[in-house]
Amino acid sequence: QVQLVESGGGLVQAGGSLRLSCAASGSTFSFNSMGWFRQAPGKQRELVARITNGGATVYLDSVKGRFTISRDNAKNTVYLQMNSLKPGDTAVYYCNAEIRGVWVVAWGQGTQVTVSS
């Protein structure tokens, strides 16, 4: 029912910044939390950042201090501000919604982030 569409990726140099957006076709805030994931070629998808409805945030250790997840309830959108990007951040980035510990939205196309050295 809920569809999430990611955007904002691109090619940046190491040290640069990008802001990813996750726009929902329906309300995402009936869910317990929203999260950003990424998947690099040949690797498992991993959770990058998560924000609960109460505003608590959790980050992958390797992105702490560089990435910030936020939400705009009025726009039904979740963001991932990515600063000080590194080549290791190169991946397809996806968003999803969680309820009771399960990420429940079908995976979309994601948005490609490529960080050059």
PDB file of C-alpha atoms in Angstrom:
ATOM      1  CA  GLN A   1       0.000   0.000   0.000  1.00  0.00           C
ATOM      2  CA  VAL A   2       2.675   2.499   1.002  1.00  0.00           C
ATOM      3  CA  GLN A   3       5.187   3.268  -1.717  1.00  0.00           C
ATOM      4  CA  LEU A   4       8.525   4.916  -1.030  1.00  0.00           C
ATOM      5  CA  VAL A   5      10.544   6.662  -3.717  1.00  0.00           C
ATOM      6  CA  GLU A   6      14.177   7.562  -3.142  1.00  0.00           C
ATOM      7  CA  SER A   7      15.929  10.438  -4.841  1.00  0.00           C
ATOM      8  CA  GLY A   8      18.914  12.730  -4.478  1.00  0.00           C
ATOM      9  CA  GLY A   9      21.774  10.413  -5.278  1.00  0.00           C
ATOM     10  CA  GLY A  10      24.564  11.231  -7.639  1.00  0.00           C
ATOM     11  CA  LEU A  11      28.274  11.318  -8.225  1.00  0.00           C
ATOM     12  CA  VAL A  12      30.348  13.323  -5.776  1.00  0.00           C
ATOM     13  CA  GLN A  13      33.982  13.652  -4.856  1.00  0.00           C
ATOM     14  CA  ALA A  14      35.275  12.387  -1.548  1.00  0.00           C
ATOM     15  CA  GLY A  15      34.523  14.950   1.123  1.00  0.00           C
ATOM     16  CA  GLY A  16      31.401  16.146  -0.634  1.00  0.00           C
ATOM     17  CA  SER A  17      27.787  16.081   0.465  1.00  0.00           C
ATOM     18  CA  LEU A  18      24.447  14.785  -0.740  1.00  0.00           C
ATOM     19  CA  ARG A  19      20.938  14.946   0.637  1.00  0.00           C
ATOM     20  CA  LEU A  20      18.729  11.962  -0.084  1.00  0.00           C
ATOM     21  CA  SER A  21      14.952  12.141   0.042  1.00  0.00           C
ATOM     22  CA  CYS A  22      12.414   9.396   0.611  1.00  0.00           C
ATOM     23  CA  ALA A  23       8.934  10.446  -0.435  1.00  0.00           C
ATOM     24  CA  ALA A  24       5.939   8.390   0.614  1.00  0.00           C
ATOM     25  CA  SER A  25       2.770   7.929  -1.401  1.00  0.00           C
ATOM     26  CA  GLY A  26       0.908   7.440   1.844  1.00  0.00           C
ATOM     27  CA  SER A  27       1.562   8.214   5.459  1.00  0.00           C
ATOM     28  CA  THR A  28       4.762   6.657   6.735  1.00  0.00           C
ATOM     29  CA  PHE A  29       4.260   7.881  10.241  1.00  0.00           C
ATOM     30  CA  SER A  30       1.830   5.209  11.245  1.00  0.00           C
ATOM     31  CA  PHE A  31       4.979   3.084  11.349  1.00  0.00           C
ATOM     32  CA  ASN A  32       7.309   2.822  14.317  1.00  0.00           C
ATOM     33  CA  SER A  33      10.356   4.080  12.462  1.00  0.00           C
ATOM     34  CA  MET A  34      11.877   4.910   9.101  1.00  0.00           C
ATOM     35  CA  GLY A  35      15.282   3.864   7.938  1.00  0.00           C
ATOM     36  CA  TRP A  36      17.863   4.295   5.243  1.00  0.00           C
ATOM     37  CA  PHE A  37      19.706   1.259   3.927  1.00  0.00           C
ATOM     38  CA  ARG A  38      22.466   0.819   1.415  1.00  0.00           C
ATOM     39  CA  GLN A  39      23.776  -2.013  -0.680  1.00  0.00           C
ATOM     40  CA  ALA A  40      27.126  -2.055  -2.408  1.00  0.00           C
ATOM     41  CA  PRO A  41      27.868  -4.526  -5.217  1.00  0.00           C
ATOM     42  CA  GLY A  42      28.494  -7.998  -3.865  1.00  0.00           C
ATOM     43  CA  LYS A  43      27.514  -7.007  -0.340  1.00  0.00           C
ATOM     44  CA  GLN A  44      24.491  -7.411   1.868  1.00  0.00           C
ATOM     45  CA  ARG A  45      22.072  -4.575   2.375  1.00  0.00           C
ATOM     46  CA  GLU A  46      22.845  -2.784   5.626  1.00  0.00           C
ATOM     47  CA  LEU A  47      20.970  -0.341   7.802  1.00  0.00           C
ATOM     48  CA  VAL A  48      22.611   3.064   7.659  1.00  0.00           C
ATOM     49  CA  ALA A  49      20.317   5.162   9.824  1.00  0.00           C
ATOM     50  CA  ARG A  50      16.990   4.880  11.577  1.00  0.00           C
ATOM     51  CA  ILE A  51      14.617   7.396  13.131  1.00  0.00           C
ATOM     52  CA  THR A  52      11.687   6.487  15.353  1.00  0.00           C
ATOM     53  CA  ASN A  53       8.402   8.325  15.557  1.00  0.00           C
ATOM     54  CA  GLY A  54       9.657   9.705  18.844  1.00  0.00           C
ATOM     55  CA  GLY A  55      12.705  11.161  17.123  1.00  0.00           C
ATOM     56  CA  ALA A  56      15.358   8.805  18.429  1.00  0.00           C
ATOM     57  CA  THR A  57      18.078   8.056  15.904  1.00  0.00           C
ATOM     58  CA  VAL A  58      20.520   5.221  15.368  1.00  0.00           C
ATOM     59  CA  TYR A  59      23.413   5.179  12.923  1.00  0.00           C
ATOM     60  CA  LEU A  60      25.794   2.684  11.469  1.00  0.00           C
ATOM     61  CA  ASP A  61      29.107   3.208  13.253  1.00  0.00           C
ATOM     62  CA  SER A  62      30.931   4.085  10.058  1.00  0.00           C
ATOM     63  CA  VAL A  63      28.591   7.005   9.306  1.00  0.00           C
ATOM     64  CA  LYS A  64      28.245   8.499  12.787  1.00  0.00           C
ATOM     65  CA  GLY A  65      29.063  12.170  12.788  1.00  0.00           C
ATOM     66  CA  ARG A  66      28.760  12.380   9.018  1.00  0.00           C
ATOM     67  CA  PHE A  67      25.158  11.392   8.244  1.00  0.00           C
ATOM     68  CA  THR A  68      21.950  12.784   9.708  1.00  0.00           C
ATOM     69  CA  ILE A  69      18.507  11.267   9.288  1.00  0.00           C
ATOM     70  CA  SER A  70      15.487  13.519   9.650  1.00  0.00           C
ATOM     71  CA  ARG A  71      11.822  13.641   8.758  1.00  0.00           C
ATOM     72  CA  ASP A  72       9.278  16.203   7.638  1.00  0.00           C
ATOM     73  CA  ASN A  73       5.862  14.916   8.594  1.00  0.00           C
ATOM     74  CA  ALA A  74       4.041  17.628   6.648  1.00  0.00           C
ATOM     75  CA  LYS A  75       5.787  16.561   3.446  1.00  0.00           C
ATOM     76  CA  ASN A  76       5.652  12.859   4.262  1.00  0.00           C
ATOM     77  CA  THR A  77       9.350  12.693   3.545  1.00  0.00           C
ATOM     78  CA  VAL A  78      12.420  11.308   5.261  1.00  0.00           C
ATOM     79  CA  TYR A  79      15.872  12.666   4.506  1.00  0.00           C
ATOM     80  CA  LEU A  80      19.427  11.527   4.820  1.00  0.00           C
ATOM     81  CA  GLN A  81      21.977  14.310   4.886  1.00  0.00           C
ATOM     82  CA  MET A  82      25.350  12.846   4.013  1.00  0.00           C
ATOM     83  CA  ASN A  83      28.463  14.900   4.632  1.00  0.00           C
ATOM     84  CA  SER A  84      32.156  14.110   4.371  1.00  0.00           C
ATOM     85  CA  LEU A  85      31.416  11.321   1.947  1.00  0.00           C
ATOM     86  CA  LYS A  86      33.947   8.574   1.447  1.00  0.00           C
ATOM     87  CA  PRO A  87      34.415   6.090  -1.392  1.00  0.00           C
ATOM     88  CA  GLY A  88      33.194   3.386   0.984  1.00  0.00           C
ATOM     89  CA  ASP A  89      29.803   5.090   1.033  1.00  0.00           C
ATOM     90  CA  THR A  90      29.280   4.161  -2.610  1.00  0.00           C
ATOM     91  CA  ALA A  91      26.118   2.083  -2.833  1.00  0.00           C
ATOM     92  CA  VAL A  92      22.492   2.097  -3.828  1.00  0.00           C
ATOM     93  CA  TYR A  93      20.534   3.704  -1.018  1.00  0.00           C
ATOM     94  CA  TYR A  94      17.027   2.595  -0.101  1.00  0.00           C
ATOM     95  CA  CYS A  95      14.489   3.652   2.477  1.00  0.00           C
ATOM     96  CA  ASN A  96      11.949   1.567   4.304  1.00  0.00           C
ATOM     97  CA  ALA A  97       9.427   1.671   7.112  1.00  0.00           C
ATOM     98  CA  GLU A  98       9.419  -0.485  10.198  1.00  0.00           C
ATOM     99  CA  ILE A  99       6.771  -1.792  12.506  1.00  0.00           C
ATOM    100  CA  ARG A 100       7.481  -4.101  15.405  1.00  0.00           C
ATOM    101  CA  GLY A 101      11.003  -4.795  14.261  1.00  0.00           C
ATOM    102  CA  VAL A 102      10.156  -5.665  10.658  1.00  0.00           C
ATOM    103  CA  TRP A 103      10.899  -3.563   7.572  1.00  0.00           C
ATOM    104  CA  VAL A 104       7.624  -3.902   5.755  1.00  0.00           C
ATOM    105  CA  VAL A 105       7.670  -1.901   2.510  1.00  0.00           C
ATOM    106  CA  ALA A 106       8.650  -3.571  -0.751  1.00  0.00           C
ATOM    107  CA  TRP A 107      12.112  -2.488  -1.867  1.00  0.00           C
ATOM    108  CA  GLY A 108      12.077   0.137  -4.566  1.00  0.00           C
ATOM    109  CA  GLN A 109      14.682   1.186  -7.097  1.00  0.00           C
ATOM    110  CA  GLY A 110      16.789   3.098  -4.617  1.00  0.00           C
ATOM    111  CA  THR A 111      19.092   5.936  -5.540  1.00  0.00           C
ATOM    112  CA  GLN A 112      22.707   5.506  -6.559  1.00  0.00           C
ATOM    113  CA  VAL A 113      25.402   7.270  -4.572  1.00  0.00           C
ATOM    114  CA  THR A 114      28.872   7.165  -6.051  1.00  0.00           C
ATOM    115  CA  VAL A 115      31.798   8.758  -4.249  1.00  0.00           C
ATOM    116  CA  SER A 116      34.964   9.135  -6.247  1.00  0.00           C
ATOM    117  CA  SER A 117      38.441   9.231  -4.756  1.00  0.00           C
TER     118      SER A 117
END
